[in-house]
Short mmCIF file of C-alpha atoms in Angstrom, two decimals:
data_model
loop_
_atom_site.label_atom_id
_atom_site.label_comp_id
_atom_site.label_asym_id
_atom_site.label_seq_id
_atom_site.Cartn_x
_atom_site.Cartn_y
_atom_site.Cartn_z
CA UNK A 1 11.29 8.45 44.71
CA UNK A 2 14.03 9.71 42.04
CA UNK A 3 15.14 5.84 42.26
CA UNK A 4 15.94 4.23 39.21
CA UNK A 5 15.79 0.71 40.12
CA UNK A 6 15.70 -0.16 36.62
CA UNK A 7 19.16 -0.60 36.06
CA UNK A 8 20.15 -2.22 39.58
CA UNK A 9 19.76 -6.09 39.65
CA UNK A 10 19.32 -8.79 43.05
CA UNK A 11 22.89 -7.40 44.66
CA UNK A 12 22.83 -4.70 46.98
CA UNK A 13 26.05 -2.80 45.93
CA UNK A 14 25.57 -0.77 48.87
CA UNK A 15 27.00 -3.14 51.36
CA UNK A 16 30.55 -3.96 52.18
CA UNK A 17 29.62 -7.50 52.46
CA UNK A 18 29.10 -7.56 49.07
CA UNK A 19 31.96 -5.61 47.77
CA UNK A 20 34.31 -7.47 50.61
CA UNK A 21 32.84 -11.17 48.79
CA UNK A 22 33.43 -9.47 45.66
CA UNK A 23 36.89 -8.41 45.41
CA UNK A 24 38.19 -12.08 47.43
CA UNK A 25 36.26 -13.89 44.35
CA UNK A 26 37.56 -12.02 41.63
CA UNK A 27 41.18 -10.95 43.33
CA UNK A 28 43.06 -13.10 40.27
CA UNK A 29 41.11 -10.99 37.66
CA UNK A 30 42.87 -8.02 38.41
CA UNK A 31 41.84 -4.46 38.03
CA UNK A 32 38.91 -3.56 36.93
CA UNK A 33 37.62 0.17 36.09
CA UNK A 34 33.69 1.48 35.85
CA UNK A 35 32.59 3.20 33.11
CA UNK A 36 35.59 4.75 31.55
CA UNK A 37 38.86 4.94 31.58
CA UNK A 38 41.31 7.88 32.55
CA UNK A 39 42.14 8.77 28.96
CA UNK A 40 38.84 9.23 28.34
CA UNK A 41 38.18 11.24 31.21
CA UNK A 42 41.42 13.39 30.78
CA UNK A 43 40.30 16.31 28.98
CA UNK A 44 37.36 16.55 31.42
CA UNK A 45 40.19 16.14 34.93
CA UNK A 46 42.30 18.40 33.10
CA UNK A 47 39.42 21.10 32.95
CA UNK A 48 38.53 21.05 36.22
CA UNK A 49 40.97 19.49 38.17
CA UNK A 50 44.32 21.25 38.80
CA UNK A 51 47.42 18.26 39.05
CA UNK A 52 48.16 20.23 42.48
CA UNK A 53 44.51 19.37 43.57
CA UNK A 54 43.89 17.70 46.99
CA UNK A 55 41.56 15.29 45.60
CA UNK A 56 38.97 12.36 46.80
CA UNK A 57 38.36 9.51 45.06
CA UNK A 58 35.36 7.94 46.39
CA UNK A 59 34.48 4.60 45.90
CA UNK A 60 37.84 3.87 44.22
CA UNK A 61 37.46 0.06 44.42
CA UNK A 62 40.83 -1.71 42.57
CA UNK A 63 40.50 0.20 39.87
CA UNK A 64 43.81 2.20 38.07
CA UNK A 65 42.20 5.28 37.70
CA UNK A 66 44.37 6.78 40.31
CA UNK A 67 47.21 5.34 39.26
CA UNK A 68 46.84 6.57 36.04
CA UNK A 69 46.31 9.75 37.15
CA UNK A 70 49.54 9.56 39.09
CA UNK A 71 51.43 9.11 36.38
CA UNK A 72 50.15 12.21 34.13
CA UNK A 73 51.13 14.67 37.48
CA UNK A 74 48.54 14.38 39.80
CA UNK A 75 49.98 15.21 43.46
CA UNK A 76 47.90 13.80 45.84
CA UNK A 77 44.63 11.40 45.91
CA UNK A 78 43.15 10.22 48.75
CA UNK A 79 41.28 6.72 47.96
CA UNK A 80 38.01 5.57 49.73
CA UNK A 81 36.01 2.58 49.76
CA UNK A 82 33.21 0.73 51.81
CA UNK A 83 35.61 -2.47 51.04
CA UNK A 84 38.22 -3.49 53.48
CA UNK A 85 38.92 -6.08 51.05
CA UNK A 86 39.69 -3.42 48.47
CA UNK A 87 41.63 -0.75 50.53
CA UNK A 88 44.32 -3.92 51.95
CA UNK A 89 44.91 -4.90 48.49
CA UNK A 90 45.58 -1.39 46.96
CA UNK A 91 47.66 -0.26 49.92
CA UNK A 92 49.79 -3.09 49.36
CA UNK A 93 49.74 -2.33 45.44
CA UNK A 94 50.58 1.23 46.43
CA UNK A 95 52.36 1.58 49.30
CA UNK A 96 55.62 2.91 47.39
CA UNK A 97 53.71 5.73 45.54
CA UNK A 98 53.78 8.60 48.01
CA UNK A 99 51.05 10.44 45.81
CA UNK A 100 48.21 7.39 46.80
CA UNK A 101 46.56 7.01 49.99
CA UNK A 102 44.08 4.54 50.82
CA UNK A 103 41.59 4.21 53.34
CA UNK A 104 38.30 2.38 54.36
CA UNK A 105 35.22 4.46 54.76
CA UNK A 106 31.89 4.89 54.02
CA UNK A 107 30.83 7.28 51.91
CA UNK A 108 27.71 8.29 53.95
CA UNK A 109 29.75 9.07 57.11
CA UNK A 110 33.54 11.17 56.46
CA UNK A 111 33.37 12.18 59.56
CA UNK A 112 37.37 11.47 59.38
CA UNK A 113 37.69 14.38 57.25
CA UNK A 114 37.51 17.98 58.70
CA UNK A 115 34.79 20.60 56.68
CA UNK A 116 36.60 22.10 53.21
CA UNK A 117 39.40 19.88 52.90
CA UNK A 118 39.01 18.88 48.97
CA UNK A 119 40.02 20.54 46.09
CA UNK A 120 37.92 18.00 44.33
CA UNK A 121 36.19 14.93 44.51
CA UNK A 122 35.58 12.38 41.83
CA UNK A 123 33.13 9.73 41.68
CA UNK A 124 33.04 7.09 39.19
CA UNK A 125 29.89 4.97 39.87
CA UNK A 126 29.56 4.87 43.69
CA UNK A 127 26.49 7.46 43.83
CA UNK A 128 25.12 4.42 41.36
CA UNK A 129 26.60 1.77 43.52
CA UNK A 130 23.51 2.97 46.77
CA UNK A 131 20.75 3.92 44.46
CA UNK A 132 21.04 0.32 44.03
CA UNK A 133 20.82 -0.34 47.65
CA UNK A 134 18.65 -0.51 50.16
CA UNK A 135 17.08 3.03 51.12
CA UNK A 136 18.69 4.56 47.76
CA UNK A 137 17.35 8.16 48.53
CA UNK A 138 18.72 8.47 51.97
CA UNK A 139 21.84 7.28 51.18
CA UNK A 140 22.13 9.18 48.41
CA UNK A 141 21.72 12.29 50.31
CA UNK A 142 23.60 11.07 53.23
CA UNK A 143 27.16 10.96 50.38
CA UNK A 144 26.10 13.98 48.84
CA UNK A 145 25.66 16.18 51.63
CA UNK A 146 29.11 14.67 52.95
CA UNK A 147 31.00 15.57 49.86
CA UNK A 148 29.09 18.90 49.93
CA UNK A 149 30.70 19.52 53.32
CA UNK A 150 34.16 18.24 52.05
CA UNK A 151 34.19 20.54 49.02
CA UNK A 152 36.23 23.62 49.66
CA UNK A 153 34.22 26.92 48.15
CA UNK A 154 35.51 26.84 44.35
CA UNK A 155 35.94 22.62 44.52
CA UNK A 156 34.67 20.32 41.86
CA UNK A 157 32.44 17.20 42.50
CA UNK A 158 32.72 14.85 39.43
CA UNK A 159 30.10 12.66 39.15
CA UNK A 160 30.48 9.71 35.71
CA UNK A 161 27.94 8.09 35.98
CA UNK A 162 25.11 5.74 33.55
CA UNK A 163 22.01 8.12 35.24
CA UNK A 164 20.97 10.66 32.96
CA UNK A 165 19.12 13.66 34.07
CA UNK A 166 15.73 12.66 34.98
CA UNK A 167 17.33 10.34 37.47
CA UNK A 168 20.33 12.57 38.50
CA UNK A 169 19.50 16.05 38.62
CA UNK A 170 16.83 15.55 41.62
CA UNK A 171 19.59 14.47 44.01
CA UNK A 172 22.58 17.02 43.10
CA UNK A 173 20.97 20.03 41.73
CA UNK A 174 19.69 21.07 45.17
CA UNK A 175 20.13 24.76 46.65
CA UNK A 176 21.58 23.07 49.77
CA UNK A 177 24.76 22.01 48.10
CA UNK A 178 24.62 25.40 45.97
CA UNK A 179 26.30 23.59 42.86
CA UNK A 180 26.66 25.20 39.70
CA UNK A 181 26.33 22.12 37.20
CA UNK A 182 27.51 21.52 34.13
CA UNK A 183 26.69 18.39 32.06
CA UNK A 184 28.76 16.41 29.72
CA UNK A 185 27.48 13.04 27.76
CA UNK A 186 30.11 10.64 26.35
CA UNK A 187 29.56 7.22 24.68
CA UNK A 188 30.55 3.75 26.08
CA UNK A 189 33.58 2.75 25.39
CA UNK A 190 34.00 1.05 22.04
CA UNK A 191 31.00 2.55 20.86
CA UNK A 192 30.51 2.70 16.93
CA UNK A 193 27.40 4.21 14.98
CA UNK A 194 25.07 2.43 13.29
CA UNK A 195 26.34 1.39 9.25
CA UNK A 196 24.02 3.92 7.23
CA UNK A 197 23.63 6.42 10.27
CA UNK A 198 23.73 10.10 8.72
CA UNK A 199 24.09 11.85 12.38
CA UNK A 200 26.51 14.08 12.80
CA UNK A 201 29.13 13.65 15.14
CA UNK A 202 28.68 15.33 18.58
CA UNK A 203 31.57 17.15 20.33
CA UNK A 204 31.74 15.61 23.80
CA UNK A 205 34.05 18.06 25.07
CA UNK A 206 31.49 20.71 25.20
CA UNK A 207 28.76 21.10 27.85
CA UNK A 208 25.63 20.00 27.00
CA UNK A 209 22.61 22.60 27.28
CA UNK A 210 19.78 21.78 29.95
CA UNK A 211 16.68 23.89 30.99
CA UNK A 212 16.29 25.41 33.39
CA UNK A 213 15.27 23.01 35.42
CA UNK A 214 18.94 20.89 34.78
CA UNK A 215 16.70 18.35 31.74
CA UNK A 216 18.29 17.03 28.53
CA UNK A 217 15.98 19.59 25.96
CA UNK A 218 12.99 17.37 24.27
CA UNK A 219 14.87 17.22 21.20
CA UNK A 220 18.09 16.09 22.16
CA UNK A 221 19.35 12.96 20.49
CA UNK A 222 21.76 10.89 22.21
CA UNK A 223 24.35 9.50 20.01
CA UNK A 224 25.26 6.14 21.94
CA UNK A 225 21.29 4.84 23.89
CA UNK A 226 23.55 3.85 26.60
CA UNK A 227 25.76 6.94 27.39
CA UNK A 228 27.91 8.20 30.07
CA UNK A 229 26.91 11.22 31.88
CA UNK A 230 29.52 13.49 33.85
CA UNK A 231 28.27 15.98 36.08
CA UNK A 232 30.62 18.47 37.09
CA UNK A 233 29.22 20.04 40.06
CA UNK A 234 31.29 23.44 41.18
CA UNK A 235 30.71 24.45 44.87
CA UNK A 236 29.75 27.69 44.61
CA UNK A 237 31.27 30.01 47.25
CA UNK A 238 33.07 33.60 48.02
CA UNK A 239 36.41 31.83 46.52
CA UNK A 240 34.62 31.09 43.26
CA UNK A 241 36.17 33.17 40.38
CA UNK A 242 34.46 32.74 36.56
CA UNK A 243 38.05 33.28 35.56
CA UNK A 244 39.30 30.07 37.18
CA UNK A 245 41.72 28.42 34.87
CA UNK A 246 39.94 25.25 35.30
CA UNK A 247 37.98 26.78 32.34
CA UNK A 248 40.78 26.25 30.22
CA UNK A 249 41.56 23.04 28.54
CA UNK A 250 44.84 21.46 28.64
CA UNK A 251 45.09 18.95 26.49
#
């Protein structure tokens, strides 16, 4: 239920062995980032995410996106991945940048990590990585509730990811995490319109309006068939101030 298998293929990305296989195969190749790229994803960080943040990046993999962050003042990330494989290479990579740590984990079990101790957790296609694995929904929930528990009242769970409501929505807008959610849609990169199309341009920097039920209204036209979604999912909590000036964009 609330799977969509329809976008996984034969590889089970839930499963270290896979990733481990993965990253010794393809270790000349280089970096690689899901999705997006930081710049993209700046004026969204920059919203929500203070540079002072104590933030999680789950599922970081070998991508840059940390180090790219890094560089435009972020203080301190804390990098996990199922991957041993992964977290040798990018210690090695990193181990003169104070601001990076690295760590093997998996994402259904941070038990390492005491209750509240994120400002903010960003996820950039690991949710997607076990809904294409073998019992999607539980492990789904098993991460979720994790970075629920990891969230301090106030903190930010960004989710980028290629699921789009009907697919999404079902696993994080649930009272037990008590998220307030709001939804942003951005096209691939690269993406150019159609020759002839007469659409006007969308402004991706603005939320997107759901119902009430957290949907995509009937009559919402997506501008790329194949967009990115980002979910920014705000703990809700005593500490949680409308005023926060995480509602402000720096750009």
């Amino acid at each position: 239920m609330f799977t969509d298998e329809s976008a996984c293929n034969t590889y089970n990305y839930g499963d270290s062995v896979y990733w481990d296989a993965r990253y010794i195969h393809e270790a000349s190749a280089g970096s690689f980032d899901w999705y997006q790229r930081y710049h993209a994803l700046r004026p969204f960080l920059r919203k929500y995410v203070p540079t002072s943040s104590r933030i999680l990046m789950v599922g970081c993999g070998n991508a840059v996106m940390s180090e790219d962050m890094v560089k435009d003042g972020y203080e301190d990330i804390m990098n996990v991945d199922i991957s041993c494989v992964a977290i040798e290479m990018m210690r090695r990579k990193y181990e003169h940048v104070p601001q990076l740590k690295y760590l093997q984990m998996d994402v259904r079990d941070m038990g390492f990590f005491l209750d509240d101790s994120f400002d903010s957790v960003i996820d950039k296609g690991t949710l997607d990585s076990l809904m294409c694995g073998t019992d999607a929904p539980i492990s789904a929930s098993q991460m979720l509730g994790e970075v629920s528990r990891l969230l301090k009242p106030g903190g930010t769970y960004m989710l980028i990811t290629y699921g789009d409501p009907t697919v999404r929505m079902p696993h994080i807008n649930r009272p037990v995490y008590n998220w307030k959610i709001d939804l942003y849609i951005i096209p691939r990169p690269g993406f150019q319109k159609p020759p002839g199309s007469t659409s006007s341009p969308k402004s991706h920097l603005s939320p997107v309006r759901t119902t009430d039920k957290g949907m995509l209204p009937a009559d919402y036209v997506l501008e790329d068939p194949d967009s990115h979604y980002i979910y920014v999912c705000t703990k809700m909590g005593e500490s949680s101030d409308p005023s926060d000036p995480r509602l402000i964009f720096d750009q």
